[in-house]
Structure formats: structure tokens, C-alpha cells
XYZ file of C-alpha atoms in Angstrom:
535
model
C -4.448 8.399 19.182
C -4.858 5.468 21.565
C -8.577 5.352 20.833
C -7.831 5.267 17.113
C -5.255 2.501 17.648
C -7.817 0.447 19.578
C -10.211 0.830 16.641
C -7.432 -0.204 14.239
C -6.659 -3.324 16.283
C -10.316 -4.379 16.417
C -10.681 -3.942 12.659
C -7.578 -6.038 12.033
C -8.689 -8.815 14.374
C -12.012 -9.021 12.578
C -10.244 -9.355 9.208
C -8.231 -12.327 10.519
C -11.516 -14.264 10.623
C -12.177 -13.737 6.913
C -15.695 -14.971 6.195
C -16.230 -15.960 9.845
C -15.364 -18.648 12.398
C -18.011 -21.040 11.090
C -16.482 -20.998 7.611
C -12.974 -21.448 8.998
C -14.299 -24.475 10.889
C -15.666 -25.888 7.626
C -12.200 -25.445 6.103
C -10.725 -27.426 8.988
C -13.332 -30.165 8.569
C -12.144 -30.585 4.966
C -8.571 -30.925 6.237
C -7.654 -27.452 4.992
C -5.908 -24.615 6.800
C -7.324 -21.098 6.615
C -5.663 -18.454 4.438
C -3.873 -16.893 7.419
C -2.894 -20.263 8.916
C -1.177 -21.149 5.636
C 0.707 -17.857 5.568
C 1.849 -18.103 9.185
C 2.926 -21.736 8.717
C 5.045 -20.718 5.740
C 6.703 -17.685 7.349
C 9.854 -17.924 9.487
C 9.027 -17.815 13.197
C 11.881 -15.492 14.102
C 11.164 -12.851 11.464
C 8.649 -10.039 11.192
C 6.305 -9.485 8.264
C 4.273 -6.657 6.754
C 0.721 -7.056 5.465
C -0.014 -5.361 2.140
C -3.509 -4.304 1.139
C -5.038 -4.690 4.578
C -8.610 -3.287 4.544
C -8.875 -3.707 0.765
C -12.596 -3.750 -0.174
C -13.522 -2.667 3.374
C -17.159 -1.530 3.295
C -17.545 -2.363 -0.402
C -19.831 -4.884 -2.173
C -22.427 -4.789 0.606
C -25.145 -5.777 -1.852
C -23.128 -8.960 -2.530
C -22.527 -9.748 1.136
C -19.170 -7.975 1.358
C -15.648 -9.142 0.584
C -13.460 -8.821 3.727
C -9.831 -7.991 2.944
C -10.722 -8.462 -0.759
C -10.784 -12.230 -0.139
C -7.002 -12.583 -0.260
C -4.120 -12.212 2.204
C -0.922 -10.558 0.918
C 2.209 -10.244 3.044
C 5.842 -9.266 2.615
C 7.791 -11.668 4.799
C 10.616 -14.180 5.169
C 10.576 -17.827 4.072
C 13.782 -19.674 4.983
C 15.415 -16.292 5.469
C 14.458 -15.141 1.960
C 12.244 -12.058 1.629
C 9.168 -13.019 -0.436
C 5.689 -11.834 -1.366
C 3.016 -14.346 -0.310
C -0.502 -14.324 -1.790
C -3.079 -16.558 -0.082
C -6.673 -16.846 -1.358
C -9.291 -16.855 1.414
C -11.828 -19.559 0.578
C -14.033 -18.461 3.507
C -14.935 -15.335 1.492
C -17.250 -16.310 -1.392
C -15.208 -19.519 -1.928
C -12.189 -17.349 -2.721
C -13.901 -15.821 -5.770
C -12.270 -12.814 -7.389
C -14.018 -9.460 -6.937
C -12.656 -6.353 -8.695
C -10.667 -5.393 -5.580
C -9.308 -8.960 -5.315
C -7.817 -8.489 -8.749
C -6.395 -5.084 -7.854
C -4.812 -6.485 -4.689
C -3.249 -9.436 -6.537
C -1.841 -7.050 -9.134
C -0.370 -4.952 -6.318
C 1.333 -8.069 -4.916
C 2.836 -8.845 -8.316
C 3.906 -5.214 -8.726
C 5.863 -5.394 -5.460
C 7.589 -8.607 -6.590
C 8.452 -7.070 -9.968
C 9.694 -3.711 -8.624
C 11.927 -5.355 -6.032
C 12.914 -8.573 -7.865
C 11.821 -10.803 -4.981
C 10.133 -14.239 -5.169
C 6.343 -14.507 -5.081
C 4.407 -17.464 -3.665
C 0.749 -18.107 -4.547
C -1.387 -20.256 -2.230
C -4.320 -20.896 -4.554
C -7.821 -21.694 -3.289
C -10.339 -19.873 -5.465
C -13.552 -20.462 -7.374
C -12.424 -17.969 -10.029
C -14.084 -14.730 -11.158
C -17.174 -13.654 -9.179
C -19.597 -13.967 -12.083
C -22.191 -11.344 -11.012
C -19.418 -8.724 -11.385
C -17.559 -10.216 -14.371
C -17.876 -7.031 -16.439
C -15.857 -5.154 -13.794
C -13.044 -7.698 -13.580
C -12.686 -9.498 -16.906
C -11.825 -7.410 -20.003
C -9.840 -4.265 -19.175
C -6.085 -3.662 -19.018
C -5.815 -3.838 -15.223
C -8.346 -6.673 -14.889
C -8.014 -10.440 -14.439
C -5.995 -11.106 -17.596
C -3.218 -8.810 -16.370
C -2.427 -11.389 -13.676
C -1.298 -13.955 -16.245
C 0.484 -11.337 -18.335
C 2.435 -10.521 -15.173
C 3.160 -14.233 -14.587
C 4.892 -14.272 -17.960
C 6.733 -10.974 -17.343
C 7.878 -12.042 -13.866
C 9.239 -15.271 -15.335
C 11.095 -13.376 -18.061
C 12.677 -11.184 -15.362
C 14.081 -14.267 -13.637
C 11.980 -13.766 -10.508
C 10.972 -17.096 -8.877
C 7.258 -17.966 -8.710
C 5.895 -20.888 -6.699
C 2.243 -21.967 -6.641
C 0.445 -24.401 -4.372
C -3.019 -25.542 -5.483
C -4.726 -26.027 -2.117
C -8.350 -25.859 -3.228
C -10.264 -24.963 -6.345
C -8.406 -23.450 -9.289
C -10.816 -22.875 -12.132
C -10.986 -21.474 -15.677
C -8.614 -18.590 -16.456
C -7.321 -18.802 -12.888
C -5.811 -22.177 -13.759
C -3.099 -20.409 -15.709
C -1.689 -18.634 -12.646
C -0.165 -21.717 -10.961
C 0.779 -23.406 -14.209
C 2.664 -20.321 -15.409
C 4.711 -20.428 -12.187
C 8.128 -22.101 -11.947
C 6.757 -24.684 -9.520
C 3.164 -25.968 -9.318
C 2.349 -28.149 -6.308
C -1.053 -29.653 -5.450
C -2.751 -31.063 -2.343
C -4.473 -34.447 -2.710
C -8.215 -34.546 -2.185
C -8.713 -30.792 -1.863
C -6.701 -29.320 -4.753
C -8.069 -29.332 -8.292
C -7.236 -27.396 -11.429
C -9.090 -27.304 -14.750
C -10.258 -24.866 -17.392
C -13.861 -26.043 -16.959
C -15.423 -28.005 -14.084
C -17.491 -31.152 -14.461
C -20.830 -29.293 -14.736
C -19.572 -27.053 -17.536
C -17.957 -30.013 -19.309
C -21.297 -31.834 -19.171
C -23.238 -28.863 -20.568
C -20.596 -28.039 -23.198
C -19.645 -31.418 -24.682
C -21.917 -33.894 -22.894
C -19.109 -35.737 -21.104
C -19.853 -37.207 -17.654
C -16.842 -36.938 -15.346
C -16.190 -35.973 -11.704
C -13.914 -33.090 -10.739
C -11.242 -35.293 -9.141
C -10.821 -37.414 -12.260
C -11.012 -34.308 -14.425
C -8.374 -32.242 -12.651
C -7.338 -33.674 -9.290
C -3.860 -34.337 -7.917
C -3.497 -37.848 -9.356
C -4.601 -36.725 -12.813
C -2.220 -33.805 -13.077
C 0.803 -35.406 -11.393
C 0.544 -38.835 -13.062
C -1.228 -38.284 -16.422
C -1.077 -34.689 -17.703
C 2.130 -33.568 -15.990
C 0.503 -30.186 -15.416
C 1.532 -30.134 -11.734
C 4.912 -31.143 -10.316
C 4.173 -33.061 -7.130
C 1.206 -33.970 -4.908
C 1.054 -33.817 -1.127
C -1.320 -35.416 1.400
C -2.158 -32.184 3.267
C -1.572 -28.442 3.431
C 1.317 -28.694 5.877
C 3.401 -31.084 3.763
C 2.775 -28.916 0.690
C 3.924 -25.806 2.543
C 6.986 -27.693 3.818
C 7.863 -28.455 0.193
C 7.653 -24.738 -0.644
C 10.068 -23.998 2.193
C 12.467 -26.639 0.871
C 12.339 -25.147 -2.623
C 12.967 -21.580 -1.412
C 15.817 -22.870 0.744
C 17.642 -23.984 -2.434
C 17.461 -20.652 -4.286
C 20.860 -19.236 -5.133
C 21.802 -15.789 -3.887
C 21.388 -12.784 -6.164
C 23.502 -9.599 -6.173
C 21.989 -6.766 -4.144
C 22.326 -3.002 -4.381
C 24.479 -1.712 -1.564
C 22.341 0.998 0.048
C 24.183 2.316 3.092
C 23.439 0.463 6.325
C 25.168 0.382 9.701
C 24.222 -1.022 13.086
C 20.762 0.228 14.079
C 20.103 2.509 17.033
C 16.802 2.990 18.853
C 15.044 6.330 18.270
C 15.704 9.223 20.637
C 12.094 9.198 21.850
C 9.806 6.237 22.607
C 6.681 5.823 20.492
C 4.532 6.848 23.481
C 5.784 10.403 22.989
C 4.403 10.417 19.438
C 1.027 9.102 20.641
C 0.811 11.891 23.217
C 2.338 14.658 21.094
C 0.536 14.375 17.741
C -2.632 16.514 18.022
C -6.013 14.976 17.310
C -7.211 18.214 15.682
C -5.751 18.233 12.171
C -5.635 22.059 12.196
C -3.414 22.348 15.282
C 0.297 23.066 14.773
C 3.077 20.746 15.924
C 6.779 20.274 15.254
C 7.325 17.412 12.793
C 10.948 17.079 13.946
C 9.640 15.775 17.276
C 7.646 13.108 15.389
C 10.702 12.126 13.338
C 12.751 11.646 16.504
C 10.336 8.845 17.448
C 11.110 7.060 14.171
C 14.720 7.648 13.050
C 17.809 6.235 14.743
C 19.085 8.404 17.616
C 21.466 11.229 16.655
C 21.201 10.430 12.931
C 18.982 13.345 11.809
C 20.917 15.863 9.710
C 18.706 18.649 8.339
C 19.335 20.118 4.899
C 18.960 23.916 4.509
C 17.355 24.058 7.949
C 16.752 27.833 7.866
C 15.421 28.014 4.307
C 12.075 26.796 2.989
C 11.094 25.902 6.539
C 7.597 24.529 5.838
C 9.298 21.425 4.422
C 11.819 19.449 6.456
C 14.490 17.822 4.321
C 16.936 15.682 6.242
C 19.349 12.789 6.005
C 18.858 10.159 8.691
C 19.000 6.455 9.424
C 16.090 4.116 10.074
C 16.995 0.701 11.520
C 20.506 1.437 10.316
C 19.502 2.223 6.713
C 20.443 5.638 5.300
C 17.378 7.587 4.135
C 16.508 11.024 2.825
C 13.398 12.400 4.522
C 10.970 14.944 3.090
C 8.334 15.884 5.661
C 5.795 18.668 6.107
C 6.527 20.997 9.014
C 3.262 21.828 10.774
C 4.480 24.770 12.851
C 3.938 28.352 11.691
C 7.381 29.637 10.698
C 9.061 32.955 9.921
C 10.717 33.215 6.520
C 13.247 35.964 5.834
C 12.760 37.908 2.607
C 14.884 40.451 0.692
C 15.185 43.840 2.403
C 15.386 42.200 5.856
C 11.618 41.665 5.905
C 9.920 38.510 7.193
C 6.914 36.507 6.101
C 4.795 34.266 8.296
C 4.322 30.919 6.568
C 1.634 28.425 7.521
C 2.641 24.924 8.522
C 1.582 22.119 6.197
C 1.726 24.394 3.130
C 4.370 24.251 0.397
C 5.770 27.672 -0.581
C 8.128 28.486 -3.437
C 11.223 28.361 -1.225
C 10.299 25.005 0.337
C 9.486 23.474 -3.063
C 12.805 24.728 -4.406
C 14.666 23.236 -1.436
C 12.895 19.886 -1.719
C 13.624 19.594 -5.442
C 17.342 20.096 -4.828
C 17.362 17.664 -1.879
C 15.554 14.957 -3.876
C 18.096 15.347 -6.684
C 20.941 15.051 -4.160
C 19.510 11.808 -2.770
C 19.195 10.357 -6.257
C 22.767 11.274 -7.107
C 24.005 9.759 -3.839
C 21.722 6.674 -4.063
C 19.854 7.344 -0.820
C 16.264 6.001 -0.567
C 13.584 8.642 0.026
C 10.902 8.625 2.722
C 7.995 11.100 2.626
C 5.877 12.027 5.657
C 2.706 13.805 4.572
C 0.687 16.260 6.613
C -0.089 18.767 3.906
C -2.968 21.060 3.007
C -1.460 21.959 -0.384
C 0.600 24.610 -2.158
C 0.323 28.275 -1.209
C -2.320 30.207 -3.141
C -3.044 33.907 -3.740
C -1.548 36.676 -5.873
C 1.717 36.883 -3.955
C 2.365 33.149 -4.388
C 1.260 33.112 -8.023
C 3.372 36.129 -8.942
C 6.300 34.515 -7.147
C 6.056 31.475 -9.416
C 4.612 28.849 -7.055
C 3.395 26.738 -10.001
C 6.873 26.767 -11.548
C 8.575 25.829 -8.261
C 5.967 23.196 -7.458
C 6.453 21.694 -10.921
C 10.214 21.540 -10.269
C 9.625 19.561 -7.061
C 7.143 17.198 -8.730
C 9.567 16.673 -11.628
C 12.475 15.828 -9.325
C 10.336 13.466 -7.256
C 8.503 11.763 -10.137
C 11.736 10.919 -11.946
C 13.469 9.541 -8.848
C 15.191 6.217 -9.419
C 15.941 5.470 -5.768
C 13.229 3.620 -3.816
C 10.519 5.890 -2.390
C 8.288 5.207 0.639
C 5.344 7.326 1.748
C 3.511 7.676 5.071
C 0.400 9.786 5.517
C 0.606 11.208 9.019
C -2.235 13.710 8.781
C -3.689 15.742 5.940
C -3.028 14.668 2.367
C -4.863 17.215 0.241
C -4.865 18.088 -3.432
C -1.625 18.646 -5.298
C 0.184 18.317 -1.976
C -0.569 14.583 -2.114
C 1.130 14.464 -5.503
C 4.217 16.502 -4.627
C 4.790 14.437 -1.477
C 4.853 11.170 -3.460
C 1.237 10.014 -3.395
C 0.175 6.690 -4.893
C 0.359 8.009 -8.471
C 4.129 8.515 -8.106
C 5.154 4.893 -7.540
C 6.232 4.685 -3.912
C 7.466 1.136 -3.255
C 5.179 1.067 -0.201
C 2.603 3.626 0.961
C 0.793 3.505 4.305
C -1.502 5.777 6.316
C -1.601 6.347 10.051
C -5.075 6.336 11.652
C -4.821 10.150 11.860
C -4.627 10.584 8.063
C -7.170 12.498 5.959
C -6.965 12.014 2.200
C -8.916 14.077 -0.370
C -8.762 16.980 -2.818
C -9.380 19.391 0.078
C -10.579 19.400 3.689
C -14.169 18.526 4.541
C -14.967 22.077 5.632
C -13.586 23.645 2.441
C -15.195 21.037 0.199
C -18.525 21.352 2.000
C -18.725 25.095 1.430
C -17.673 24.745 -2.210
C -20.183 21.980 -2.917
C -22.925 23.941 -1.132
C -22.247 26.952 -3.365
C -22.490 24.720 -6.445
C -25.785 23.215 -5.298
C -27.171 26.648 -4.389
C -26.308 27.959 -7.861
C -27.974 24.924 -9.469
C -31.149 25.404 -7.444
C -31.141 29.148 -8.078
C -31.122 28.503 -11.837
C -34.349 26.580 -11.231
C -35.778 29.512 -9.209
C -35.360 27.656 -5.893
C -33.927 29.629 -2.973
C -32.697 27.960 0.218
C -33.313 29.406 3.667
C -30.566 29.519 6.295
C -31.900 26.421 8.090
C -32.053 24.470 4.825
C -28.518 25.597 3.965
C -27.214 24.404 7.341
C -28.912 21.032 6.940
C -27.590 20.587 3.399
C -24.079 21.643 4.438
C -24.101 19.106 7.272
C -25.169 16.319 4.905
C -22.474 17.249 2.388
C -19.753 17.412 5.053
C -20.763 14.068 6.590
C -20.577 12.334 3.233
C -17.287 14.005 2.342
C -15.714 13.308 5.753
C -16.469 9.599 5.337
C -14.354 9.680 2.173
C -11.533 11.453 4.034
C -10.996 8.395 6.253
C -7.756 6.429 5.807
C -9.885 3.262 5.811
C -11.781 4.566 2.770
C -8.422 4.991 1.009
C -7.163 1.583 2.156
C -10.386 -0.048 0.950
C -9.604 1.172 -2.569
C -5.850 0.445 -2.324
C -4.931 4.101 -2.614
C -2.669 3.141 0.301
C -1.286 -0.281 1.242
C -2.995 -0.168 4.622
C -3.613 1.716 7.849
C -0.907 1.118 10.443
C 0.117 1.874 13.992
C 2.884 4.533 13.724
C 5.080 2.074 15.641
C 5.178 -0.104 12.501
C 6.719 2.675 10.398
C 10.350 1.770 11.123
C 9.775 -1.894 10.294
C 8.068 -1.076 6.984
C 10.852 1.307 5.911
C 13.527 -1.242 6.831
C 11.819 -4.176 5.080
C 11.026 -1.949 2.120
C 14.652 -0.919 1.589
C 15.832 -4.509 2.069
C 13.328 -5.622 -0.587
C 14.372 -2.794 -2.908
C 18.041 -3.744 -2.597
C 17.319 -6.959 -4.540
C 16.730 -4.900 -7.689
C 20.162 -3.711 -8.752
C 18.926 -2.035 -11.941
C 17.924 1.359 -10.574
C 18.691 3.240 -13.772
C 20.136 6.670 -14.471
C 18.575 9.727 -12.854
C 17.312 12.147 -15.492
C 14.827 14.883 -14.645
C 14.396 16.160 -18.174
C 13.470 19.853 -18.484
C 13.580 21.610 -15.106
C 11.307 24.642 -14.679
C 13.481 27.695 -13.951
């Protein structure tokens, strides 16, 4: 675990440099702060923050020179004591141009603001769409245009939006700051226009420089497009702080919270206890005792459906309902005083049934849900099928999918197949979803997938009258497993925003606490209705 945490820290430190130290220096020479410097200047010194979308685009777009962190920083943090989403374009990465993953990450930031009814601040410094990939970012529903649709929707919801134009703001991207409630601009470096001077020249033959076309003086004194101009980044960011400081308070939903207690065990115990081998058993309760407040864990139906732990607890004082995979092999009592050995990390009919009821309880009692995944899937085989595992699994998925209380998901270890879905994977709208460095995310394990894919390839070759020898089979299996195992990595998932990032387990408490605080700003949680329950 410590080796994996060292790797995580090194990866994060590299991302802080964006496009590199030389490009940050060029920003400074222009009188501009870097993307991260702007964010840190804006945030309150005495408050913590959570990065969202860290490792987005990691390892992607190599043929285009890469796009570290998707060229944009997104954090959930406090400005003048107010919890906000902050989006900061990184001009050291392809001049802040939008790649497909940049768009996806910006949409994720807006989604968080919309779900939780919290203000969103855009620090704009972007050359617009990355033209070589325009077909992958421009026309579809979840592409670039969705950003401005969301600007309009966020405004209609009464959620504050503030934009600071701190560099280029071109073409369609010009609508983002101007559709915000406040549009500020930095003199000399900020500019906003639908078409730059070169395009204006080629389109209508007009000769004009960019500053006259769309600089701070033009838009603050002539067009009225922007509200106020500022001599440098710092004064512009100070103005944002002053604006946020004047926001009136909004009603919040009163999720239960008391004074926080430290966990029973220090995080070092988790680092030492969690096995590196994803097949080895361990007791998930011991992991939870490193995360929840001391003496707050109250298990639900402890002796029934034991491969899933369902428990009420508190995290940083907040009441939560926990659904977590138990990784120990357990004994389950059956009718006739018989027992059945059940494998840890597998959902059986009894555990699915228990979880469905627990999830419904939490919704009725307005308790946020937290899922800890280390799951290989649902039980298979004739005994499970005849016992109605599909029906019971569907009941659990139904109860979870229709939840109206905030949901948060952490991938501790395995996250395979339908188990990912039942334990509130990305498709089921968790407010925040993060992976630990120990996570493995795929349809099935590398070993299982490798053998299956080998059989498929063997059958294909056999149809062409090609037979593989044992040595050739071993070589092919190794190649398949290596490729598949690369896709199992939590960094592969984070790169594609299947999760909001890879974190040190020690950050779990903070993320849950900030997540529930953010969620409390949306008082319209709706009525819980599961529809038709499978019986």
C-alpha cells in the first residue's frame, strides 16, 4: 500500500506542473498565474478542498502530445466560507484548448454544481476547441455545446455562476463567461470574441488587433459584455472573493450531524491490514473502523446475508448508511439447520435482499448512503439461479438506483461486472466516486478474462484451420492478460472519468464529509419511489 501511495503522490505532483515548468514560467512572464496558483489564491487558507477529475486524460492523446489532467483543474472547496466548484483552464496545456476529455471534465464540474445547488466559478484561459479533434468534441449531446446549455440551466436553477476571463476566450467558448451572472476580465491578458483578428481578416477583410477587437477596455467601456476590468490576476480573484462574500444564505437540508469523533483505528492500520493480493480474504469491518467515527458503527442484520455489511455509522459527525462488501468467507445458515459456505466479495440472494431493505430504510429516514466496493460479482451456478439470484439482485439494484438521498462510492478493491452496478457504480449517479490505489475495475478479473478471450481467439483460428501449440497459447494468454490488466488499473478508470480520481484512503473521510455538506444545499431530494419490486 505504501508503495502504491508513493506512486500516487508522484503522479499528482507531476500533474501540478501541467504542461511543464518552462510553460508555467512563460505564464509568469506574461503576468499571469498558473491554473493551480489561481485556484489556491481563491480558496480559503483554513479550509480543505477536494480535487475532482484528477488524472483525467492520463495516458491519452499521446499522438497529440498528451493532455495532462485534461488541461483543466476542478476542485470542490471553500471561498469566503462558501462551498463552491472551481474550474480553472490550464493554458500551459495546448494553450488551454479543449480536448474531448476536457469537455467531459467540465461537464462533470457543472453536474456537481447542479446536483448540489452550489456556486460554480470559471477561471477562463482557453484557446477553444482543439481543432484536430473537433469531430469528437463539437456536435454530440455530451459535447462542447452542452456546456452552454448547462450555463442556462444552472442560471434557471438560481445557482450562482462567476467567470473571470484571464486569458483567451474564443468562439463558442466566449458564451461560457457571458452566460454567467458575473463576467470579469483581466487587462492586457484577457480577451473574448467570437472570432479572432485572423479569422475576422479572412472572413470579412477587416484589419483589427485582438485587444481592440475584444480586450478589457472594449468590453467594459464599449460593448458592456464584461462587468469590470482588473489590472492583474490577483485583483480579479479578490473581486470574486468579494462577490461570493455577499451571497445570501440558502436553506439547507438537515442531514443528521453531531460533533465528530476520530476513528477507532489510525489509518496506518488500514495500510498494513488491507492485503495487496486482491484474492486474499480480510474483514471489511476492520477497514471501516479506520474511517467511521469511533463507536458509531451499528450493523444491520449482522447475522444474515453476511457477504454484504450494512451498517449505520457517522463520518466526521455526519450520519451515513454504509453498504460494503465483506471479503471474509462466511457461514450462512439454511433451512433444516444446514450451513452454506459463502465466498467473500460475492453477492448472494440473502445479502442482496438485506441490502435492498437497508437502502430503502436509509431513504425513508433520509440518511446518505456510502458504498465500499470490493466485489467480484453476484453468485453464479444452478443453486444460485434456482434460488432467484437475478430476482434478488434486481431488487437491490432497483432500491439503489431509485435512491433520493445522496450516494457516495469508494472502490477499495475489485469492482467487477454487475457487482459494480449493484454497489452504485458511476452509472448510478453517486454524488462523488473515487478509487483507492488498490482498486481493479472491469467486467471480470484479468485471469478470468484472459482465459475467456483466449478461448474466443482459439475458436476463431480453429475455424481457419489454425491450431495453436501450448507454447503459443501461453504467449498469447500472457499478451491478453497484460493488455487487460492495464485496463484494470484505477488510473485507467480515472483517465476516462469513470471515477472522480484515485485517492489515498486517508482522504475518504474528508470526501464523504464535504460531499454531504455539498448535498445539503439541495433541499429538493424528492419522494422515494422504487416502482415495481421483484418478489
